[in-house]
Amino acid sequence: MKHSFLPQDLLYQQALAAHESELVRVAAGYERDPAKRPDLLQDIHLAIWRSMAVFKEQCSLRTWVYRVAHNVGATHVQRNMRPAERNHTDLDALALHIDESTDVACSDRQLDFARVMQFIHSLGPLDREVMLLYLEGIDAATSSDITGLSVRNIATKIHRIKHLLGTMFNSEGNHHE
Amino acid sequence: MNDENLKSLWQSQNTNNPSSSMQVFEQQVAQDVISFRHKIASRNRQESICALIVMLIFGYYCWTLPEFFMRVGSGLIVLGSAVILYQLQFRAALQELSAEQLGQPFLIYYRSELMRQRNMLRNIWFYQFGPVVPGISVFFWGMAQPNPADFPWQITSVVIIPFLVVLAMNLNTARKIQIEINKLDQEIE
């Protein structure tokens, strides 16, 4: 039996066709445990489908999809963290403790990826969203539309994030030499 | 590692994109849409079941228990559960984020979400426990009849102490959420 699509369904389909891979990465950015990511991804899909009922091109489809996905991701983190985890690390206080027992068989690229992932998961919701948008190659103006932060604030945050990442990779590089 | 390497590292994640053909993709979307509708309907049903069970049990007590105050208490518990059921339906609409909210910029969305959760935690005792307190009190009073000196303190403390612990935990979490709201306000300024 052929399913008849409503306009909301068609918009959801369009959003998924264009951004499915990004959504998988958003879920990875907000859920540490790979086994739980499919559930978060399903929640993100559900939210995007629901939101399409009121999408009237207030912004581009991409901006809308990113807004919904990050809003669901941040809520997921906020609802699932234990009380002790409520104090996120902010950029000022960020001190990285990369696990030194990392599997030696991992390739450098896998190690780099694990470090980036660990860095992302240590950030608070707002810094995390800015970081994920930066990694997706979203420009500052669009990031500002998605987050509600000013372009200047986005640029400052990205600058600090890049600086911290640079420090992290340099110190890890020295550590392994 | 430079900018481009970092972005390429992130974007090269294996996302297992299953949408190999448009036909397969359409089938997947159709399945998603059906499962979304089922999920929403099932969530709405589950929220009512607990309150209905309590209403059935105490409705039965209301007719069958020999002690007058216990029957009156049971009746009040049934009424209290009906109020909770109504509140759950009403609050469920609030708990389910509106489609408009989902598409808001993060700062606006997240602040309102934190405020909603904080208010819910502060008021939960009122709408989830408050309506059954009169019924439970009268019911326990009925258990102490005909001699009020036999009031079942041990049984009541089993109900009251966990309630107070949960209340304290909720208020503490609400306080932590308020700290997050204050931090967010600093970002907005």
CSV table of C-alpha atoms in Angstrom, one decimal:
chain,number,residue,atom,x,y,z
A,1,MET,CA,0.0,0.0,0.0
A,2,LYS,CA,1.5,3.4,-1.0
A,3,HIS,CA,1.7,6.0,1.8
A,4,SER,CA,0.2,9.3,0.9
A,5,PHE,CA,2.4,12.1,2.2
A,6,LEU,CA,1.2,15.3,3.8
A,7,PRO,CA,3.1,18.6,3.2
A,8,GLN,CA,4.7,18.1,6.6
A,9,ASP,CA,5.9,14.7,5.6
A,10,LEU,CA,7.3,16.0,2.3
A,11,LEU,CA,9.3,18.7,4.1
A,12,TYR,CA,10.6,16.2,6.5
A,13,GLN,CA,11.6,14.0,3.6
A,14,GLN,CA,13.4,17.0,1.9
A,15,ALA,CA,15.2,17.8,5.2
A,16,LEU,CA,16.3,14.3,5.6
A,17,ALA,CA,17.5,13.9,2.0
A,18,ALA,CA,19.7,17.0,2.4
A,19,HIS,CA,20.9,16.7,6.0
A,20,GLU,CA,20.8,13.1,7.1
A,21,SER,CA,24.5,12.7,7.6
A,22,GLU,CA,24.8,15.9,9.6
A,23,LEU,CA,22.0,14.8,11.9
A,24,VAL,CA,23.9,11.6,12.6
A,25,ARG,CA,26.9,13.7,13.6
A,26,VAL,CA,24.8,16.0,15.7
A,27,ALA,CA,23.6,12.9,17.6
A,28,ALA,CA,27.2,11.8,18.1
A,29,GLY,CA,28.1,15.3,19.4
A,30,TYR,CA,25.4,15.2,22.1
A,31,GLU,CA,25.5,11.5,23.1
A,32,ARG,CA,28.7,10.0,24.5
A,33,ASP,CA,27.5,6.4,24.4
A,34,PRO,CA,27.3,5.1,20.8
A,35,ALA,CA,24.7,2.5,21.8
A,36,LYS,CA,22.3,5.3,22.8
A,37,ARG,CA,22.8,7.5,19.7
A,38,PRO,CA,20.2,5.8,17.6
A,39,ASP,CA,17.5,6.7,20.2
A,40,LEU,CA,18.6,10.3,20.2
A,41,LEU,CA,18.7,10.3,16.4
A,42,GLN,CA,15.2,9.0,16.4
A,43,ASP,CA,14.1,11.8,18.8
A,44,ILE,CA,15.8,14.4,16.5
A,45,HIS,CA,13.9,12.9,13.5
A,46,LEU,CA,10.6,13.0,15.3
A,47,ALA,CA,11.2,16.6,16.4
A,48,ILE,CA,12.1,17.7,12.9
A,49,TRP,CA,9.0,16.0,11.5
A,50,ARG,CA,6.8,17.7,14.1
A,51,SER,CA,8.4,21.1,13.5
A,52,MET,CA,7.7,20.8,9.8
A,53,ALA,CA,4.0,21.4,10.6
A,54,VAL,CA,4.9,25.1,11.4
A,55,PHE,CA,7.9,25.6,9.1
A,56,LYS,CA,6.8,28.6,6.9
A,57,GLU,CA,10.3,29.5,5.5
A,58,GLN,CA,11.0,31.8,8.5
A,59,CYS,CA,14.6,30.9,7.7
A,60,SER,CA,16.3,28.5,5.4
A,61,LEU,CA,15.4,24.8,5.7
A,62,ARG,CA,19.0,24.1,6.8
A,63,THR,CA,18.9,26.7,9.6
A,64,TRP,CA,15.6,25.3,10.8
A,65,VAL,CA,16.8,21.7,10.7
A,66,TYR,CA,20.0,22.6,12.6
A,67,ARG,CA,18.0,24.6,15.2
A,68,VAL,CA,15.7,21.7,15.9
A,69,ALA,CA,18.5,19.1,16.0
A,70,HIS,CA,20.7,21.1,18.4
A,71,ASN,CA,17.7,22.0,20.6
A,72,VAL,CA,16.8,18.4,20.9
A,73,GLY,CA,20.4,17.4,21.5
A,74,ALA,CA,20.9,20.0,24.2
A,75,THR,CA,17.7,18.9,25.9
A,76,HIS,CA,18.8,15.3,25.7
A,77,VAL,CA,22.1,16.2,27.5
A,78,GLN,CA,20.3,18.3,30.0
A,79,ARG,CA,17.7,15.7,30.9
A,80,ASN,CA,20.0,12.7,31.1
A,81,MET,CA,22.8,14.1,33.1
A,82,ARG,CA,23.2,13.2,36.7
A,83,PRO,CA,23.1,16.1,39.2
A,84,ALA,CA,26.9,15.9,39.6
A,85,GLU,CA,27.3,16.4,35.8
A,86,ARG,CA,25.3,19.7,35.8
A,87,ASN,CA,28.5,21.7,36.1
A,88,HIS,CA,29.7,21.8,32.5
A,89,THR,CA,33.3,22.8,31.8
A,90,ASP,CA,33.4,26.3,30.4
A,91,LEU,CA,36.0,27.5,28.0
A,92,ASP,CA,37.8,29.4,30.7
A,93,ALA,CA,38.2,26.5,33.0
A,94,LEU,CA,38.7,23.8,30.4
A,95,ALA,CA,41.5,21.4,31.4
A,96,LEU,CA,41.8,18.3,29.3
A,97,HIS,CA,42.6,15.0,30.8
A,98,ILE,CA,43.0,12.7,27.8
A,99,ASP,CA,43.0,9.1,28.8
A,100,GLU,CA,46.6,8.0,28.7
A,101,SER,CA,45.7,4.4,28.4
A,102,THR,CA,44.5,4.9,24.9
A,103,ASP,CA,44.8,1.8,22.8
A,104,VAL,CA,48.2,1.9,21.1
A,105,ALA,CA,46.8,0.0,18.1
A,106,CYS,CA,44.6,3.0,17.2
A,107,SER,CA,45.7,5.0,14.2
A,108,ASP,CA,46.7,8.7,14.7
A,109,ARG,CA,43.5,9.7,13.0
A,110,GLN,CA,41.4,7.6,15.3
A,111,LEU,CA,43.2,9.1,18.3
A,112,ASP,CA,42.7,12.6,17.0
A,113,PHE,CA,39.0,11.8,16.5
A,114,ALA,CA,38.7,10.4,20.0
A,115,ARG,CA,40.3,13.5,21.5
A,116,VAL,CA,38.0,15.8,19.5
A,117,MET,CA,35.0,13.8,20.7
A,118,GLN,CA,36.2,14.0,24.3
A,119,PHE,CA,36.7,17.7,24.0
A,120,ILE,CA,33.2,18.1,22.5
A,121,HIS,CA,31.5,16.1,25.3
A,122,SER,CA,33.2,18.1,28.0
A,123,LEU,CA,31.6,21.4,26.8
A,124,GLY,CA,28.5,23.0,28.0
A,125,PRO,CA,25.5,23.1,25.6
A,126,LEU,CA,26.1,26.5,24.1
A,127,ASP,CA,29.9,26.0,23.5
A,128,ARG,CA,29.2,22.6,22.2
A,129,GLU,CA,26.7,23.8,19.7
A,130,VAL,CA,29.1,26.5,18.4
A,131,MET,CA,31.8,23.9,18.2
A,132,LEU,CA,29.7,21.4,16.2
A,133,LEU,CA,28.5,24.1,13.8
A,134,TYR,CA,32.1,25.1,13.3
A,135,LEU,CA,33.1,21.5,12.6
A,136,GLU,CA,30.3,21.2,10.0
A,137,GLY,CA,31.8,24.3,8.3
A,138,ILE,CA,28.8,26.5,9.0
A,139,ASP,CA,29.7,30.2,8.6
A,140,ALA,CA,29.4,32.6,11.6
A,141,ALA,CA,26.3,34.4,10.2
A,142,THR,CA,24.3,31.2,9.9
A,143,SER,CA,25.6,30.0,13.3
A,144,SER,CA,24.3,33.2,14.7
A,145,ASP,CA,20.9,32.5,13.2
A,146,ILE,CA,20.9,29.0,14.6
A,147,THR,CA,22.2,29.8,18.1
A,148,GLY,CA,20.9,33.3,18.7
A,149,LEU,CA,24.4,34.5,19.7
A,150,SER,CA,25.8,37.6,18.0
A,151,VAL,CA,28.3,37.0,15.1
A,152,ARG,CA,31.0,38.7,17.2
A,153,ASN,CA,30.3,36.3,20.1
A,154,ILE,CA,30.4,33.3,17.8
A,155,ALA,CA,33.7,34.5,16.4
A,156,THR,CA,35.1,34.9,19.9
A,157,LYS,CA,34.0,31.5,20.9
A,158,ILE,CA,35.4,29.8,17.8
A,159,HIS,CA,38.7,31.6,18.3
A,160,ARG,CA,38.9,30.3,21.9
A,161,ILE,CA,37.8,26.8,20.9
A,162,LYS,CA,40.5,26.6,18.2
A,163,HIS,CA,43.1,27.9,20.6
A,164,LEU,CA,42.2,25.2,23.1
A,165,LEU,CA,42.2,22.5,20.5
A,166,GLY,CA,45.6,23.7,19.2
A,167,THR,CA,46.9,23.5,22.8
A,168,MET,CA,45.4,20.1,23.3
A,169,PHE,CA,46.9,18.6,20.1
A,170,ASN,CA,50.3,20.2,20.7
A,171,SER,CA,50.5,19.0,24.3
A,172,GLU,CA,49.4,15.5,23.3
A,173,GLY,CA,51.9,15.5,20.5
A,174,ASN,CA,54.7,16.4,22.9
A,175,HIS,CA,53.4,13.9,25.3
A,176,HIS,CA,53.6,11.0,22.8
A,177,GLU,CA,57.1,12.0,21.5
B,1,MET,CA,46.1,20.2,13.0
B,2,ASN,CA,44.7,23.0,10.8
B,3,ASP,CA,41.1,24.1,10.3
B,4,GLU,CA,40.5,22.0,7.2
B,5,ASN,CA,42.0,18.8,8.7
B,6,LEU,CA,39.9,19.2,11.8
B,7,LYS,CA,36.7,19.7,9.9
B,8,SER,CA,37.5,16.8,7.5
B,9,LEU,CA,38.2,14.6,10.5
B,10,TRP,CA,34.8,15.4,12.0
B,11,GLN,CA,32.9,15.1,8.7
B,12,SER,CA,34.6,11.8,7.7
B,13,GLN,CA,32.7,10.0,10.5
B,14,ASN,CA,30.9,6.9,9.3
B,15,THR,CA,27.3,8.0,9.3
B,16,ASN,CA,26.0,4.8,7.6
B,17,ASN,CA,23.6,6.7,5.4
B,18,PRO,CA,21.1,4.1,4.4
B,19,SER,CA,19.3,6.1,1.7
B,20,SER,CA,20.8,4.5,-1.3
B,21,SER,CA,17.8,5.0,-3.6
B,22,MET,CA,14.9,7.4,-3.6
B,23,GLN,CA,12.4,4.5,-3.4
B,24,VAL,CA,14.1,3.1,-0.3
B,25,PHE,CA,14.3,6.5,1.2
B,26,GLU,CA,10.6,7.2,0.7
B,27,GLN,CA,9.8,3.9,2.4
B,28,GLN,CA,12.0,4.8,5.3
B,29,VAL,CA,10.3,8.2,5.6
B,30,ALA,CA,6.8,6.6,5.4
B,31,GLN,CA,7.9,4.1,8.2
B,32,ASP,CA,9.3,7.0,10.3
B,33,VAL,CA,6.0,9.0,10.0
B,34,ILE,CA,3.9,6.0,11.0
B,35,SER,CA,6.2,5.2,14.0
B,36,PHE,CA,6.2,8.9,15.1
B,37,ARG,CA,2.4,8.9,15.2
B,38,HIS,CA,2.3,5.6,17.2
B,39,LYS,CA,5.0,6.9,19.6
B,40,ILE,CA,3.0,10.1,20.4
B,41,ALA,CA,-0.3,8.1,20.9
B,42,SER,CA,1.4,5.6,23.1
B,43,ARG,CA,3.1,8.2,25.3
B,44,ASN,CA,-0.3,9.9,25.8
B,45,ARG,CA,-1.9,6.5,26.8
B,46,GLN,CA,0.9,5.6,29.3
B,47,GLU,CA,0.6,8.8,31.3
B,48,SER,CA,-3.0,8.0,32.2
B,49,ILE,CA,-2.6,4.3,33.2
B,50,CYS,CA,-1.1,4.8,36.7
B,51,ALA,CA,-3.8,7.3,37.8
B,52,LEU,CA,-6.5,5.0,36.5
B,53,ILE,CA,-5.2,2.0,38.4
B,54,VAL,CA,-5.2,4.1,41.7
B,55,MET,CA,-8.7,5.2,40.9
B,56,LEU,CA,-9.9,1.6,40.4
B,57,ILE,CA,-8.3,0.3,43.6
B,58,PHE,CA,-9.5,3.0,45.9
B,59,GLY,CA,-12.9,3.1,44.1
B,60,TYR,CA,-13.3,-0.5,45.1
B,61,TYR,CA,-12.2,0.3,48.7
B,62,CYS,CA,-14.7,3.1,48.8
B,63,TRP,CA,-17.5,0.5,48.5
B,64,THR,CA,-16.1,-2.4,50.4
B,65,LEU,CA,-14.1,-1.2,53.4
B,66,PRO,CA,-16.0,-1.4,56.7
B,67,GLU,CA,-14.6,1.8,58.4
B,68,PHE,CA,-16.4,5.0,57.4
B,69,PHE,CA,-13.3,7.3,57.4
B,70,MET,CA,-11.4,4.8,55.3
B,71,ARG,CA,-14.3,4.8,52.7
B,72,VAL,CA,-14.4,8.6,52.7
B,73,GLY,CA,-10.6,8.7,52.4
B,74,SER,CA,-10.7,6.3,49.5
B,75,GLY,CA,-13.3,8.5,47.8
B,76,LEU,CA,-11.1,11.5,48.3
B,77,ILE,CA,-8.1,9.6,46.9
B,78,VAL,CA,-10.2,8.8,43.8
B,79,LEU,CA,-11.1,12.4,43.4
B,80,GLY,CA,-7.5,13.5,43.9
B,81,SER,CA,-6.3,10.9,41.3
B,82,ALA,CA,-8.9,12.4,38.9
B,83,VAL,CA,-7.3,15.8,39.5
B,84,ILE,CA,-3.8,14.4,38.9
B,85,LEU,CA,-5.1,12.7,35.7
B,86,TYR,CA,-6.4,16.0,34.5
B,87,GLN,CA,-3.2,17.8,35.4
B,88,LEU,CA,-1.2,15.1,33.6
B,89,GLN,CA,-3.2,15.6,30.5
B,90,PHE,CA,-2.9,19.4,30.8
B,91,ARG,CA,0.8,19.3,31.8
B,92,ALA,CA,1.6,16.8,29.1
B,93,ALA,CA,0.7,19.4,26.6
B,94,LEU,CA,3.2,21.7,28.3
B,95,GLN,CA,5.8,19.0,28.6
B,96,GLU,CA,5.6,18.2,24.9
B,97,LEU,CA,7.6,21.0,23.3
B,98,SER,CA,5.5,22.9,20.8
B,99,ALA,CA,6.6,22.7,17.1
B,100,GLU,CA,7.2,26.5,17.2
B,101,GLN,CA,9.6,26.1,20.2
B,102,LEU,CA,11.6,23.5,18.5
B,103,GLY,CA,12.6,25.9,15.6
B,104,GLN,CA,13.7,28.7,17.9
B,105,PRO,CA,17.3,29.9,18.1
B,106,PHE,CA,19.1,27.9,20.8
B,107,LEU,CA,19.5,30.7,23.3
B,108,ILE,CA,15.8,31.5,23.4
B,109,TYR,CA,14.8,27.8,23.3
B,110,TYR,CA,17.2,26.6,25.9
B,111,ARG,CA,16.4,29.4,28.4
B,112,SER,CA,12.7,28.7,28.2
B,113,GLU,CA,13.3,25.0,28.4
B,114,LEU,CA,15.4,25.4,31.6
B,115,MET,CA,12.8,27.7,33.1
B,116,ARG,CA,10.0,25.2,32.3
B,117,GLN,CA,12.0,22.4,34.0
B,118,ARG,CA,12.8,24.5,37.0
B,119,ASN,CA,9.2,25.5,37.5
B,120,MET,CA,8.0,21.9,37.1
B,121,LEU,CA,10.5,20.7,39.7
B,122,ARG,CA,9.5,23.5,42.1
B,123,ASN,CA,5.8,22.8,41.8
B,124,ILE,CA,5.7,19.0,41.3
B,125,TRP,CA,4.6,18.4,44.9
B,126,PHE,CA,1.6,20.6,44.3
B,127,TYR,CA,0.2,18.9,41.2
B,128,GLN,CA,1.5,15.4,41.6
B,129,PHE,CA,1.1,14.7,45.3
B,130,GLY,CA,-1.1,17.6,46.7
B,131,PRO,CA,-4.4,16.4,45.3
B,132,VAL,CA,-4.2,13.0,47.1
B,133,VAL,CA,-2.9,14.3,50.4
B,134,PRO,CA,-6.4,15.0,51.9
B,135,GLY,CA,-7.6,11.5,50.9
B,136,ILE,CA,-4.5,9.7,52.3
B,137,SER,CA,-4.8,11.7,55.6
B,138,VAL,CA,-8.5,10.7,56.1
B,139,PHE,CA,-7.7,7.1,55.0
B,140,PHE,CA,-5.0,6.8,57.6
B,141,TRP,CA,-7.2,8.5,60.2
B,142,GLY,CA,-9.8,5.8,59.4
B,143,MET,CA,-7.2,3.1,60.0
B,144,ALA,CA,-6.7,4.5,63.5
B,145,GLN,CA,-10.4,4.1,64.4
B,146,PRO,CA,-11.9,3.4,66.8
B,147,ASN,CA,-8.9,4.2,69.0
B,148,PRO,CA,-7.0,7.3,67.6
B,149,ALA,CA,-4.0,6.4,69.8
B,150,ASP,CA,-3.5,3.5,67.3
B,151,PHE,CA,-2.7,6.0,64.5
B,152,PRO,CA,-0.4,4.0,62.1
B,153,TRP,CA,2.7,6.2,62.3
B,154,GLN,CA,5.0,3.6,60.9
B,155,ILE,CA,2.8,3.2,57.8
B,156,THR,CA,2.4,7.0,57.3
B,157,SER,CA,6.1,7.6,57.7
B,158,VAL,CA,6.7,5.1,54.9
B,159,VAL,CA,4.7,7.4,52.7
B,160,ILE,CA,5.8,10.8,54.1
B,161,ILE,CA,9.6,10.3,54.4
B,162,PRO,CA,10.2,9.3,50.8
B,163,PHE,CA,7.9,12.2,49.7
B,164,LEU,CA,10.0,14.7,51.7
B,165,VAL,CA,13.3,13.2,50.3
B,166,VAL,CA,11.9,13.4,46.7
B,167,LEU,CA,10.8,17.0,47.4
B,168,ALA,CA,14.2,18.0,48.7
B,169,MET,CA,15.9,16.4,45.7
B,170,ASN,CA,13.6,18.2,43.3
B,171,LEU,CA,14.2,21.6,44.9
B,172,ASN,CA,18.0,21.0,44.9
B,173,THR,CA,17.9,20.2,41.1
B,174,ALA,CA,15.7,23.3,40.6
B,175,ARG,CA,18.4,25.4,42.3
B,176,LYS,CA,21.1,24.0,40.0
B,177,ILE,CA,19.0,24.7,37.0
B,178,GLN,CA,18.6,28.3,38.2
B,179,ILE,CA,22.4,28.6,38.2
B,180,GLU,CA,22.5,27.4,34.6
B,181,ILE,CA,19.9,30.0,33.7
B,182,ASN,CA,22.0,32.7,35.4
B,183,LYS,CA,25.0,31.6,33.3
B,184,LEU,CA,23.0,31.7,30.1
B,185,ASP,CA,21.8,35.2,30.9
B,186,GLN,CA,25.5,36.3,31.2
B,187,GLU,CA,26.0,34.9,27.7
B,188,ILE,CA,23.1,36.9,26.4
B,189,GLU,CA,24.2,40.2,28.0
